[in-house]
Tab-separated table of N, CA and C in Angstrom:
chain	number	residue	atom	x	y	z
R	1	VAL	N	-16.512	17.236	24.861
R	1	VAL	CA	-16.459	16.563	23.566
R	1	VAL	C	-15.382	15.485	23.634
R	2	PRO	N	-15.722	14.249	23.305
R	2	PRO	CA	-14.722	13.174	23.320
R	2	PRO	C	-13.605	13.444	22.317
R	3	GLU	N	-12.412	13.008	22.649
R	3	GLU	CA	-11.259	13.241	21.784
R	3	GLU	C	-11.054	12.130	20.756
R	4	SER	N	-11.516	10.933	21.038
R	4	SER	CA	-11.241	9.817	20.152
R	4	SER	C	-12.405	9.537	19.213
R	5	ALA	N	-12.098	8.871	18.113
R	5	ALA	CA	-13.142	8.481	17.161
R	5	ALA	C	-14.125	7.530	17.828
R	6	GLU	N	-13.611	6.649	18.687
R	6	GLU	CA	-14.494	5.700	19.377
R	6	GLU	C	-15.441	6.434	20.311
R	7	GLY	N	-14.916	7.435	21.016
R	7	GLY	CA	-15.742	8.220	21.928
R	7	GLY	C	-16.834	8.963	21.185
R	8	ILE	N	-16.499	9.525	20.046
R	8	ILE	CA	-17.496	10.241	19.248
R	8	ILE	C	-18.518	9.267	18.686
R	9	ALA	N	-18.062	8.117	18.213
R	9	ALA	CA	-18.978	7.130	17.635
R	9	ALA	C	-19.982	6.617	18.657
R	10	SER	N	-19.623	6.651	19.933
R	10	SER	CA	-20.517	6.135	20.968
R	10	SER	C	-21.592	7.147	21.387
R	11	LEU	N	-21.484	8.368	20.919
R	11	LEU	CA	-22.457	9.401	21.285
R	11	LEU	C	-23.778	9.215	20.526
R	12	PRO	N	-24.876	9.702	21.094
R	12	PRO	CA	-26.132	9.727	20.337
R	12	PRO	C	-25.949	10.589	19.079
R	13	MET	N	-26.745	10.332	18.031
R	13	MET	CA	-26.561	10.973	16.728
R	13	MET	C	-26.427	12.497	16.823
R	14	GLY	N	-27.317	13.172	17.516
R	14	GLY	CA	-27.247	14.632	17.601
R	14	GLY	C	-25.969	15.115	18.230
R	15	GLU	N	-25.569	14.469	19.308
R	15	GLU	CA	-24.324	14.847	19.979
R	15	GLU	C	-23.116	14.505	19.118
R	16	ARG	N	-23.200	13.396	18.404
R	16	ARG	CA	-22.106	12.980	17.524
R	16	ARG	C	-21.881	14.031	16.445
R	17	ASN	N	-22.955	14.477	15.795
R	17	ASN	CA	-22.823	15.488	14.752
R	17	ASN	C	-22.246	16.783	15.309
R	18	ALA	N	-22.689	17.173	16.505
R	18	ALA	CA	-22.171	18.389	17.132
R	18	ALA	C	-20.685	18.238	17.451
R	19	ALA	N	-20.275	17.060	17.912
R	19	ALA	CA	-18.868	16.817	18.235
R	19	ALA	C	-18.008	16.869	16.974
R	20	ILE	N	-18.493	16.276	15.901
R	20	ILE	CA	-17.752	16.287	14.638
R	20	ILE	C	-17.621	17.719	14.135
R	21	LEU	N	-18.720	18.456	14.163
R	21	LEU	CA	-18.683	19.846	13.708
R	21	LEU	C	-17.710	20.664	14.559
R	22	ALA	N	-17.707	20.434	15.868
R	22	ALA	CA	-16.786	21.157	16.749
R	22	ALA	C	-15.331	20.838	16.403
R	23	MET	N	-15.042	19.596	16.084
R	23	MET	CA	-13.678	19.213	15.713
R	23	MET	C	-13.269	19.882	14.397
R	24	VAL	N	-14.175	19.905	13.427
R	24	VAL	CA	-13.878	20.527	12.133
R	24	VAL	C	-13.662	22.026	12.319
R	25	GLU	N	-14.517	22.654	13.104
R	25	GLU	CA	-14.366	24.094	13.335
R	25	GLU	C	-13.076	24.389	14.095
R	26	GLY	N	-12.681	23.487	14.996
R	26	GLY	CA	-11.414	23.652	15.706
R	26	GLY	C	-10.223	23.596	14.756
R	27	LEU	N	-10.255	22.661	13.823
R	27	LEU	CA	-9.191	22.558	12.824
R	27	LEU	C	-9.177	23.815	11.961
R	28	ASN	N	-10.356	24.258	11.540
R	28	ASN	CA	-10.447	25.474	10.732
R	28	ASN	C	-9.863	26.667	11.490
R	29	ALA	N	-10.183	26.784	12.765
R	29	ALA	CA	-9.687	27.898	13.573
R	29	ALA	C	-8.159	27.849	13.710
R	30	ARG	N	-7.598	26.644	13.816
R	30	ARG	CA	-6.135	26.503	13.913
R	30	ARG	C	-5.463	26.921	12.613
R	31	LEU	N	-6.094	26.610	11.477
R	31	LEU	CA	-5.482	26.909	10.187
R	31	LEU	C	-5.726	28.350	9.742
R	32	ALA	N	-6.759	28.997	10.258
R	32	ALA	CA	-7.151	30.332	9.801
R	32	ALA	C	-6.037	31.383	9.880
R	33	PRO	N	-5.262	31.433	10.973
R	33	PRO	CA	-4.246	32.487	11.069
R	33	PRO	C	-3.104	32.334	10.066
R	34	GLY	N	-2.905	31.154	9.531
R	34	GLY	CA	-1.815	30.934	8.577
R	34	GLY	C	-1.129	29.617	8.837
R	35	GLY	N	-0.389	29.188	7.846
R	35	GLY	CA	0.359	27.945	7.979
R	35	GLY	C	-0.498	26.717	7.803
R	36	GLY	N	-0.094	25.656	8.443
R	36	GLY	CA	-0.772	24.377	8.333
R	36	GLY	C	-0.069	23.485	7.334
R	37	SER	N	-0.084	22.208	7.623
R	37	SER	CA	0.536	21.235	6.725
R	37	SER	C	-0.457	20.830	5.642
R	38	VAL	N	0.054	20.237	4.591
R	38	VAL	CA	-0.830	19.765	3.520
R	38	VAL	C	-1.807	18.729	4.070
R	39	GLU	N	-1.361	17.910	5.023
R	39	GLU	CA	-2.236	16.896	5.617
R	39	GLU	C	-3.392	17.537	6.375
R	40	GLU	N	-3.096	18.624	7.105
R	40	GLU	CA	-4.160	19.321	7.838
R	40	GLU	C	-5.172	19.935	6.877
R	41	TRP	N	-4.687	20.530	5.809
R	41	TRP	CA	-5.596	21.114	4.825
R	41	TRP	C	-6.431	20.029	4.152
R	42	GLN	N	-5.824	18.903	3.835
R	42	GLN	CA	-6.582	17.796	3.237
R	42	GLN	C	-7.668	17.314	4.202
R	43	ARG	N	-7.329	17.210	5.467
R	43	ARG	CA	-8.291	16.768	6.476
R	43	ARG	C	-9.480	17.743	6.539
R	44	LEU	N	-9.185	19.044	6.511
R	44	LEU	CA	-10.249	20.040	6.562
R	44	LEU	C	-11.128	19.968	5.315
R	45	ILE	N	-10.509	19.847	4.153
R	45	ILE	CA	-11.268	19.775	2.899
R	45	ILE	C	-12.172	18.543	2.899
R	46	ARG	N	-11.626	17.400	3.258
R	46	ARG	CA	-12.429	16.169	3.312
R	46	ARG	C	-13.567	16.290	4.326
R	47	ALA	N	-13.267	16.846	5.478
R	47	ALA	CA	-14.291	16.983	6.522
R	47	ALA	C	-15.424	17.876	6.051
R	48	ARG	N	-15.096	18.955	5.376
R	48	ARG	CA	-16.140	19.850	4.859
R	48	ARG	C	-17.040	19.104	3.873
R	49	MET	N	-16.450	18.260	3.041
R	49	MET	CA	-17.248	17.487	2.082
R	49	MET	C	-18.120	16.460	2.799
R	50	VAL	N	-17.568	15.791	3.804
R	50	VAL	CA	-18.336	14.806	4.572
R	50	VAL	C	-19.535	15.489	5.235
R	51	LEU	N	-19.339	16.725	5.683
R	51	LEU	CA	-20.419	17.477	6.308
R	51	LEU	C	-21.396	18.046	5.272
R	52	GLY	N	-21.093	17.850	3.987
R	52	GLY	CA	-21.996	18.307	2.936
R	52	GLY	C	-21.870	19.781	2.613
R	53	ASP	N	-20.766	20.405	2.995
R	53	ASP	CA	-20.571	21.825	2.750
R	53	ASP	C	-19.541	22.021	1.641
R	54	LYS	N	-19.999	21.860	0.397
R	54	LYS	CA	-19.105	21.951	-0.751
R	54	LYS	C	-18.490	23.341	-0.871
R	55	ALA	N	-19.269	24.378	-0.605
R	55	ALA	CA	-18.741	25.742	-0.703
R	55	ALA	C	-17.581	25.947	0.270
R	56	ALA	N	-17.712	25.447	1.492
R	56	ALA	CA	-16.631	25.576	2.476
R	56	ALA	C	-15.421	24.738	2.059
R	57	ALA	N	-15.664	23.578	1.445
R	57	ALA	CA	-14.560	22.750	0.955
R	57	ALA	C	-13.821	23.471	-0.167
R	58	GLU	N	-14.576	24.084	-1.079
R	58	GLU	CA	-13.945	24.835	-2.165
R	58	GLU	C	-13.140	26.017	-1.622
R	59	ALA	N	-13.686	26.699	-0.614
R	59	ALA	CA	-12.969	27.816	0.001
R	59	ALA	C	-11.681	27.321	0.659
R	60	ALA	N	-11.742	26.155	1.306
R	60	ALA	CA	-10.545	25.588	1.939
R	60	ALA	C	-9.499	25.224	0.889
R	61	VAL	N	-9.938	24.707	-0.261
R	61	VAL	CA	-9.000	24.407	-1.356
R	61	VAL	C	-8.304	25.689	-1.796
R	62	ALA	N	-9.073	26.748	-2.003
R	62	ALA	CA	-8.501	28.015	-2.453
R	62	ALA	C	-7.511	28.567	-1.422
R	63	THR	N	-7.878	28.501	-0.152
R	63	THR	CA	-6.991	29.011	0.902
R	63	THR	C	-5.733	28.158	0.995
R	64	ALA	N	-5.899	26.840	0.934
R	64	ALA	CA	-4.740	25.940	0.991
R	64	ALA	C	-3.782	26.241	-0.151
R	65	ARG	N	-4.329	26.448	-1.343
R	65	ARG	CA	-3.464	26.762	-2.488
R	65	ARG	C	-2.689	28.055	-2.245
R	66	GLY	N	-3.333	29.035	-1.657
R	66	GLY	CA	-2.647	30.287	-1.360
R	66	GLY	C	-1.552	30.113	-0.318
R	67	ARG	N	-1.844	29.329	0.705
R	67	ARG	CA	-0.882	29.143	1.805
R	67	ARG	C	0.275	28.224	1.426
R	68	LEU	N	0.011	27.259	0.538
R	68	LEU	CA	1.019	26.248	0.209
R	68	LEU	C	1.644	26.472	-1.171
R	69	ALA	N	1.467	27.661	-1.730
R	69	ALA	CA	1.895	27.950	-3.105
R	69	ALA	C	3.375	27.673	-3.351
R	70	ALA	N	4.203	27.813	-2.337
R	70	ALA	CA	5.644	27.615	-2.507
R	70	ALA	C	6.054	26.139	-2.520
R	71	ASP	N	5.119	25.240	-2.232
R	71	ASP	CA	5.408	23.808	-2.145
R	71	ASP	C	4.710	23.078	-3.291
R	72	ALA	N	5.468	22.761	-4.334
R	72	ALA	CA	4.886	22.136	-5.526
R	72	ALA	C	4.206	20.806	-5.210
R	73	GLY	N	4.797	20.025	-4.340
R	73	GLY	CA	4.206	18.736	-3.968
R	73	GLY	C	2.882	18.914	-3.251
R	74	ALA	N	2.817	19.886	-2.359
R	74	ALA	CA	1.574	20.164	-1.641
R	74	ALA	C	0.505	20.659	-2.603
R	75	MET	N	0.902	21.515	-3.541
R	75	MET	CA	-0.051	22.030	-4.526
R	75	MET	C	-0.630	20.887	-5.357
R	76	GLU	N	0.219	19.956	-5.739
R	76	GLU	CA	-0.249	18.809	-6.511
R	76	GLU	C	-1.207	17.960	-5.680
R	77	SER	N	-0.869	17.740	-4.423
R	77	SER	CA	-1.731	16.945	-3.541
R	77	SER	C	-3.098	17.595	-3.351
R	78	ILE	N	-3.121	18.903	-3.142
R	78	ILE	CA	-4.385	19.613	-2.963
R	78	ILE	C	-5.193	19.555	-4.268
R	79	GLY	N	-4.527	19.735	-5.385
R	79	GLY	CA	-5.213	19.669	-6.681
R	79	GLY	C	-5.812	18.303	-6.944
R	80	GLN	N	-5.064	17.259	-6.626
R	80	GLN	CA	-5.562	15.893	-6.823
R	80	GLN	C	-6.767	15.624	-5.928
R	81	LEU	N	-6.699	16.083	-4.695
R	81	LEU	CA	-7.814	15.898	-3.776
R	81	LEU	C	-9.047	16.641	-4.287
R	82	ALA	N	-8.851	17.867	-4.767
R	82	ALA	CA	-9.971	18.651	-5.293
R	82	ALA	C	-10.635	17.919	-6.457
R	83	LEU	N	-9.828	17.361	-7.347
R	83	LEU	CA	-10.397	16.604	-8.464
R	83	LEU	C	-11.111	15.344	-7.978
R	84	GLU	N	-10.493	14.641	-7.058
R	84	GLU	CA	-11.067	13.409	-6.497
R	84	GLU	C	-12.428	13.654	-5.850
R	85	LEU	N	-12.567	14.809	-5.199
R	85	LEU	CA	-13.802	15.121	-4.487
R	85	LEU	C	-14.826	15.856	-5.361
R	86	GLY	N	-14.465	16.115	-6.621
R	86	GLY	CA	-15.392	16.795	-7.512
R	86	GLY	C	-15.508	18.277	-7.250
R	87	LEU	N	-14.453	18.872	-6.721
R	87	LEU	CA	-14.433	20.305	-6.468
R	87	LEU	C	-13.859	21.021	-7.683
R	88	GLU	N	-14.097	22.309	-7.744
R	88	GLU	CA	-13.567	23.101	-8.847
R	88	GLU	C	-12.044	23.138	-8.780
R	89	GLY	N	-11.437	23.365	-9.910
R	89	GLY	CA	-9.994	23.548	-9.926
R	89	GLY	C	-9.265	22.395	-10.564
R	90	LYS	N	-8.056	22.680	-10.914
R	90	LYS	CA	-7.176	21.690	-11.516
R	90	LYS	C	-5.905	21.610	-10.678
R	91	PRO	N	-5.238	20.480	-10.764
R	91	PRO	CA	-4.010	20.347	-9.973
R	91	PRO	C	-2.954	21.333	-10.395
């Protein structure tokens, strides 16, 4: 799987979609055990929406809120993103 956006963009459509999905699943796997920055959670939430998986995006919002609960700024950022993307929840 190519590492760069240019490398992925140069792939045939089927391979490109598989590469994107693999990258999203890799990010999800890294965040699953715990932790993660607000930027990583935002990236995962956006990627889930781009892939058309609103339920997974909503689940990522809920998990991010649980993991980042002690950081008011992160909570606000996740809430704003959820509203921007039309997901459930309030900031």
